[in-house]
Coordinates of C-alpha atoms in Angstrom, one line a residue:
X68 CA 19.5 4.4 1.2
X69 CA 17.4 4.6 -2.2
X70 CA 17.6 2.1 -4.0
X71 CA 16.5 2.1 -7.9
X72 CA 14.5 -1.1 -8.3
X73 CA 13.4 -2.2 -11.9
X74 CA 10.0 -4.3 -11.9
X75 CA 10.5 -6.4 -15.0
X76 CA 6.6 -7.3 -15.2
X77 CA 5.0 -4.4 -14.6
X78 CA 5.6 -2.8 -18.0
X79 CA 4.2 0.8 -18.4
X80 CA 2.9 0.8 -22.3
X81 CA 0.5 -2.1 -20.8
X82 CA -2.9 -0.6 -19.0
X83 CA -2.5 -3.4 -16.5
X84 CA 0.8 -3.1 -16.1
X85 CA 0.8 0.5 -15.2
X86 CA -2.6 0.6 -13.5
X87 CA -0.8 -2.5 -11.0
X88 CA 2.5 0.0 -10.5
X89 CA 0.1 3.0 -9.9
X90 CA -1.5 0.1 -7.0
X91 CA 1.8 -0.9 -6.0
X92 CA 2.8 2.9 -5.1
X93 CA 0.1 4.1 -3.3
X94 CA -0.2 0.8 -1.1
X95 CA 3.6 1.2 0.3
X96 CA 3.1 5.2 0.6
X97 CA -0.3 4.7 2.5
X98 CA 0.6 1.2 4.8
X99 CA 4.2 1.4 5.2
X100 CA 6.9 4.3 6.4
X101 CA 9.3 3.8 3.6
X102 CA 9.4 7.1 1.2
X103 CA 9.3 5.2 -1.8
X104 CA 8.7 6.9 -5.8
X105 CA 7.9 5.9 -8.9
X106 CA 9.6 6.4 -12.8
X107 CA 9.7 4.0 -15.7
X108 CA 12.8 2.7 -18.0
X109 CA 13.2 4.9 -21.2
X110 CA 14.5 1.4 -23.2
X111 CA 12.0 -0.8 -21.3
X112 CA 9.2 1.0 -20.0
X113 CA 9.4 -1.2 -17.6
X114 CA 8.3 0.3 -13.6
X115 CA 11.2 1.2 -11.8
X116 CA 10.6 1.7 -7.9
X117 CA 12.9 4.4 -5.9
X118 CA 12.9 3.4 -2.2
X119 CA 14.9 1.3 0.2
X120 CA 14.0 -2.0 -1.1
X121 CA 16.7 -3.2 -2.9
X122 CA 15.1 -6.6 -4.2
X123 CA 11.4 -7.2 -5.4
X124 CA 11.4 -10.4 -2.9
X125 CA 11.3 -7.4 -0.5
X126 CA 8.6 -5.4 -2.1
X127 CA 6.5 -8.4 -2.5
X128 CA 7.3 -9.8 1.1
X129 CA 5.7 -6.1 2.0
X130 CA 2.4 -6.8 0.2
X131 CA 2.1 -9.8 1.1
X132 CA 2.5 -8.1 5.0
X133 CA -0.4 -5.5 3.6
X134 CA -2.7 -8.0 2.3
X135 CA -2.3 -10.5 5.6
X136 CA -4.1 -7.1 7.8
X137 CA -7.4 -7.7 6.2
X138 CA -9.6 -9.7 7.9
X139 CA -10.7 -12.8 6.3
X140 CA -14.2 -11.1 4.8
X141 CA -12.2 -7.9 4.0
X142 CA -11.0 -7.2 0.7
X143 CA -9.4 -3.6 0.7
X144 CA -6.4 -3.1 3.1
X145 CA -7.4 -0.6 6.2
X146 CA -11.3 -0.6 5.8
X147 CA -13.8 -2.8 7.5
X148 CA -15.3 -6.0 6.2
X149 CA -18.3 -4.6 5.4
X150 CA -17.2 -2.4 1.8
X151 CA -18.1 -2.6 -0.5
X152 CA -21.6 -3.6 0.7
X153 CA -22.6 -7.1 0.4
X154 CA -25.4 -8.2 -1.0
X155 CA -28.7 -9.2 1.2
X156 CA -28.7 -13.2 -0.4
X157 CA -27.5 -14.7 -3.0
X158 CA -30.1 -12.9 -5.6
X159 CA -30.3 -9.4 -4.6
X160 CA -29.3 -6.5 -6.3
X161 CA -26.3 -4.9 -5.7
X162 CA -26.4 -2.3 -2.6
X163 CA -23.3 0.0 -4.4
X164 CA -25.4 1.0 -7.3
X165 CA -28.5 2.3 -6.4
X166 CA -30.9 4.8 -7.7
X167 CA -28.9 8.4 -8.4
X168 CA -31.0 9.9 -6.3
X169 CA -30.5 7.1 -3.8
X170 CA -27.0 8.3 -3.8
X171 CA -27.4 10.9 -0.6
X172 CA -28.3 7.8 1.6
X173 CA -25.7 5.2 -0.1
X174 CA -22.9 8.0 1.2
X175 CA -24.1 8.5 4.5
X176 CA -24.1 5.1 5.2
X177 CA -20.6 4.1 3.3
X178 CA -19.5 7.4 5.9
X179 CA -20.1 5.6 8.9
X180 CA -17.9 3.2 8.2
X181 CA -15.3 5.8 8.5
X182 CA -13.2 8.9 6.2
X183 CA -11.0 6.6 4.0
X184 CA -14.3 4.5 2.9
X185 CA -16.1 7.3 2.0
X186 CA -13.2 8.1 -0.3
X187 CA -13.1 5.0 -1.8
X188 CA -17.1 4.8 -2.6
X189 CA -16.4 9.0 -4.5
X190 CA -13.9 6.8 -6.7
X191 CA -16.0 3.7 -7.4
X192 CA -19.7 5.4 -8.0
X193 CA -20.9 8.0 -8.6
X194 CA -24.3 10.3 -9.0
X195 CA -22.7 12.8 -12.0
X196 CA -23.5 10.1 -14.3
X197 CA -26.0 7.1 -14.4
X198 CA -26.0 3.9 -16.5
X199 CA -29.2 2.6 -18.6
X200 CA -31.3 1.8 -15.8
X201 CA -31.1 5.1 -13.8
X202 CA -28.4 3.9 -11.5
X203 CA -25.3 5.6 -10.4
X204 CA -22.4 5.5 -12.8
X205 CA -19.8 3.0 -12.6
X206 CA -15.8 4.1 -12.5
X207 CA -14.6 3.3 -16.2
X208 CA -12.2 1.1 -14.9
X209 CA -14.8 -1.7 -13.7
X210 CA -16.7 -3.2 -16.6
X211 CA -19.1 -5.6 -14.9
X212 CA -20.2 -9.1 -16.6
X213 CA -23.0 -11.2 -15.4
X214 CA -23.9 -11.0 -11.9
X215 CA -20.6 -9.1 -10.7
X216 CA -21.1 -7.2 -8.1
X217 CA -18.8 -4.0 -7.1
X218 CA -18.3 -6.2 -3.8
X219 CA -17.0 -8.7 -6.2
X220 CA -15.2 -6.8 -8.5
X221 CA -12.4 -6.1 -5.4
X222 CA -13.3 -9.8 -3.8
X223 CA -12.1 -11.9 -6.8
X224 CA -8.3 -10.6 -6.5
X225 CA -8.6 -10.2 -3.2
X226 CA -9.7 -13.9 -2.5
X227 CA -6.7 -15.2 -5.0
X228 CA -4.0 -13.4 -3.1
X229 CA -5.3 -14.4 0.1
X230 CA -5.2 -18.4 -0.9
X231 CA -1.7 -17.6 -2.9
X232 CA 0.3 -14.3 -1.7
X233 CA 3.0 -15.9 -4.1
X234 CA 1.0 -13.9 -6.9
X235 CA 1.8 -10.6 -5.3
X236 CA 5.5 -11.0 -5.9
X237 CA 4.8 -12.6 -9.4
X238 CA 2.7 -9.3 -10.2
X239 CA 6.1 -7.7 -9.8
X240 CA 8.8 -10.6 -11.9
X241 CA 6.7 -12.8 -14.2
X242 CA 2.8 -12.9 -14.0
X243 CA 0.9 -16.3 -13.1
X244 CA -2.3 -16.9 -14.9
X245 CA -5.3 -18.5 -13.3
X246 CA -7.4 -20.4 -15.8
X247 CA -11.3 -19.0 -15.0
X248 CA -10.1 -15.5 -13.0
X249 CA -11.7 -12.5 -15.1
X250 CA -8.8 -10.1 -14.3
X251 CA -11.9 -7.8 -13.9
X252 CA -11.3 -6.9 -17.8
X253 CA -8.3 -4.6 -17.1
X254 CA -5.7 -6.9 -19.5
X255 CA -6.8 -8.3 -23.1
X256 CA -4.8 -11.1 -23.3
X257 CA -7.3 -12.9 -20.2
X258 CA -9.1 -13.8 -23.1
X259 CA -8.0 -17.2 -24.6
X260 CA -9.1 -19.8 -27.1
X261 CA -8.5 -23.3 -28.3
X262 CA -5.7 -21.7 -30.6
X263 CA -3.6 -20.4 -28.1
X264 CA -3.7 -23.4 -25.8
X265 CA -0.5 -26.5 -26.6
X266 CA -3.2 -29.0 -26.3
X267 CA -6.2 -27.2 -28.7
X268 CA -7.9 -27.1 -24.9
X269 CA -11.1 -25.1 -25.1
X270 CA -10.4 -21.9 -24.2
X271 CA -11.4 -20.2 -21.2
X272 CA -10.7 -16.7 -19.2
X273 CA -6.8 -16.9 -17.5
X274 CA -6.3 -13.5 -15.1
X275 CA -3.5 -12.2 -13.2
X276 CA -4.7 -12.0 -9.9
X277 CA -1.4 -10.3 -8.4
X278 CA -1.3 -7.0 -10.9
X279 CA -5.3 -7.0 -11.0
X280 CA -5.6 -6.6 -7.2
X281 CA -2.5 -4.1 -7.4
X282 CA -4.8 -2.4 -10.4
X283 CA -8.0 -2.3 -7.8
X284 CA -5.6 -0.4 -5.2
X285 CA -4.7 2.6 -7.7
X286 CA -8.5 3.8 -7.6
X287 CA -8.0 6.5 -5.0
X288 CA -5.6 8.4 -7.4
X289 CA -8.1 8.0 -10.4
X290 CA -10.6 10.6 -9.5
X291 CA -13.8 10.4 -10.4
X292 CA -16.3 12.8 -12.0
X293 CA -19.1 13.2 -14.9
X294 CA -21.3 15.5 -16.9
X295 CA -24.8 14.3 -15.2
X296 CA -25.3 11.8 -18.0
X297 CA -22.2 9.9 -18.5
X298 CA -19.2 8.9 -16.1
X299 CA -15.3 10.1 -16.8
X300 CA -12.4 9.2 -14.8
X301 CA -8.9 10.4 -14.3
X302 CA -6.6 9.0 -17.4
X303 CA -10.1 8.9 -19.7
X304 CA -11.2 10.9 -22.6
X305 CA -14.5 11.2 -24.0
X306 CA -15.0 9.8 -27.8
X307 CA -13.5 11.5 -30.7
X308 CA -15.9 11.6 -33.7
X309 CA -18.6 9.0 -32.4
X310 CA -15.6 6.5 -31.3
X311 CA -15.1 5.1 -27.7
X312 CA -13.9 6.6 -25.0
X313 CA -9.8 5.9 -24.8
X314 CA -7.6 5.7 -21.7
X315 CA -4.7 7.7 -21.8
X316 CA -1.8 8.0 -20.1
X317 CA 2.0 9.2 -19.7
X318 CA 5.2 7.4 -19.1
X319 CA 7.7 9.3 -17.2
X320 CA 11.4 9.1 -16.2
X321 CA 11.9 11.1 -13.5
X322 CA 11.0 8.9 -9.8
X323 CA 7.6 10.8 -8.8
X324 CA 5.4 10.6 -5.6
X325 CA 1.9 10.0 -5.2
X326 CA 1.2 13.9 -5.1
X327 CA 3.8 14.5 -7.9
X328 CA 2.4 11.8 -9.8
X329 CA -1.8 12.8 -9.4
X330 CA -0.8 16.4 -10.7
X331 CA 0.9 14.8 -14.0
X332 CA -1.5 12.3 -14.5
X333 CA -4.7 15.0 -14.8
X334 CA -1.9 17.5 -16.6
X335 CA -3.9 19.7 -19.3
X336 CA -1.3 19.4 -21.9
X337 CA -2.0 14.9 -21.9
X338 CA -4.1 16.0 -25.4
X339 CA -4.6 13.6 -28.0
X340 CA -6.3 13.6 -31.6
X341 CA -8.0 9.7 -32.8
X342 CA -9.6 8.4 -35.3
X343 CA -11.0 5.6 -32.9
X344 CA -7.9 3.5 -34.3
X345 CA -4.5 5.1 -33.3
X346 CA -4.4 7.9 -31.5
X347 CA -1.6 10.9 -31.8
X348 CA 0.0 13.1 -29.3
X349 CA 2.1 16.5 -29.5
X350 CA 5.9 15.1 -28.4
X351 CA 6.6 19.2 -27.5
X352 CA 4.2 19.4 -25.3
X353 CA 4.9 16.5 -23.3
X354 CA 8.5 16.6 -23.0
X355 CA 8.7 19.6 -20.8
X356 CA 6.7 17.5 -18.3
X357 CA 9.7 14.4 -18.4
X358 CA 7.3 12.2 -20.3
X359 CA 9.3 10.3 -22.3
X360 CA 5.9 8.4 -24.0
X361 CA 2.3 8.0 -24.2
X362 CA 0.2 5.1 -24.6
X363 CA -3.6 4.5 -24.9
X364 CA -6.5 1.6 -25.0
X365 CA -10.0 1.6 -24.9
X366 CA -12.5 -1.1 -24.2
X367 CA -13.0 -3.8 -27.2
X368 CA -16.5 -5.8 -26.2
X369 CA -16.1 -9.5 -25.7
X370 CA -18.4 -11.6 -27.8
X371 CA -21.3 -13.2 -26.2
X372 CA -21.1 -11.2 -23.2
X373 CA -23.0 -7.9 -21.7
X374 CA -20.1 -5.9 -20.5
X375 CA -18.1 -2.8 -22.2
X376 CA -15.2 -5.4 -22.8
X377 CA -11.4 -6.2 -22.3
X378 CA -9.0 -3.0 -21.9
X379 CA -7.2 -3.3 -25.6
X380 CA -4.1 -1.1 -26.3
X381 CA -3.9 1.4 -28.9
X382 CA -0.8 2.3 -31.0
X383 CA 0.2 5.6 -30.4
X384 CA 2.2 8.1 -32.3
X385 CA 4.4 11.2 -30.9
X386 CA 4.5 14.4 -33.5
X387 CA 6.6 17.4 -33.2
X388 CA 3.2 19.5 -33.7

């Protein structure tokens, strides 16, 4: 039996949100038998999961049985220990972003370690684009800060879930922040100061370590690709009149598959027009697709701190043109 499921906290107008439902799909369609779909609530937009789960204490009991096969060094489900490379000490450079034309040898050695790790590295890095420094480009969904690593952009969730596998089914009903977890810059509101603490406390980074790993785990479906100077990704746009780049993406109410769900996603009629503030999208064009709504963000840069910045929502406006 199917059962419709709605997942009150994983709300679809929210990057994190529906980057962590995208996670939550493909891990139960690739670790688990159940035939299980995906749609969102036309009053809510909350994620509503079609499968034979009938509570989310089920669907979070089965991450928590997904995340419990990777060894303790692991930190993706199904690959070895090993990737993303580690570094070699504690001040090396980081072995996933090498030289582009270091990238021939960074694949063959990512391939040894097997068909579904080389699929995960051509979603992570790649040589169509390079950064300032000549290296391969970076997935627009990782903005690194400091000394993060790509080994540590999927270790920091990965170690939180393993310590407390509570947050996976809190991803699902009501997130948990962690006071000094990143959330790897996929959700604005990890930022915090002394206004929004009860005490005037000083304020400090508070992450969601549940929906960000679920976030990490939707990377296979975001394909990446590039022009040779600059990095795109599946759901990304490139700037409109010298403004940033803007993630956009649909909101649909039919339940969809993984392959159902990839064809939508990369649809040719997903257009928008922006003035690098609000961005507009034809409502006749989408509807014929079962898209019910759209919504964007783009990257807002955090002060004090190297690193293309927090994912930020933008409003978003449906026209009959």
């Amino acid at each position: 039996m199917t059962h419709r499921l709605p997942l009150p906290a994983l709300d679809g107008r929210d990057p994190l949100g529906f980057l962590a439902a995208l996670g939550l799909l493909r891990l139960l369609t690739r670790h688990t038998d159940a035939e299980v779909r995906l749609g969102f609530d036309e009053m809510t937009a909350h994620a509503t999961l079609y499968s034979p789960y009938d509570t989310c204490d089920q669907v979070g009991d089965q991450l928590i049985s997904i995340a419990a096969t990777m060894s303790d060094d692991a930190v993706i489900p199904g690959l070895p220990a090993t990737f993303p490379l580690p570094k070699s000490g504690t001040r090396g450079s980081d072995p996933m972003r090498v030289a582009r034309d270091n990238y021939p040898t960074l694949h063959t050695t990512i391939a040894a370690l097997g068909d579904e790790a080389a699929q995960w590295l051509s979603c992570i890095v790649t040589d169509l684009g390079r950064d300032d420094r000549g290296r391969v480009a970076l997935t627009p969904y990782s903005a690194p800060s400091g000394q993060q690593t790509v080994r540590s952009f999927f270790g920091a969730s990965a170690t939180q879930i393993r310590a407390q596998p509570h947050h996976l089914l809190a991803a699902l009903t009501g997130w948990r922040r962690v006071t000094g977890f990143t959330g790897e810059y996929l959700d604005h509101r990890v930022l915090h100061s002394t206004t929004d603490h009860p005490r005037g406390d000083p304020g400090s980074e508070r992450g969601v370590p549940g929906a960000t790993w679920l976030a990490i785990m939707a990377l296979p479906l975001l394909r990446l690709a590039g022009n040779g100077n600059t990095a795109t990704a599946t759901l990304w746009r490139p700037p409109q009149s010298g403004g940033r780049r803007i993630m956009i993406w649909p909101l649909w109410r039919q339940p969809l598959d993984l392959i159902a769900i990839s064809a939508l996603i990369e649809h040719p009629d997903l257009t928008f027009d922006s003035d690098g503030s609000h961005v507009t999208v034809s409502k006749d064009k989408i509807s014929a697709l079962g898209v019910f709504a759209v919504a964007a963000a783009h990257r807002r840069p955090v002060e004090g701190r190297k690193s293309a910045g927090v994912l930020v929502p933008l409003p978003v406006t449906l026209t009959n043109s």
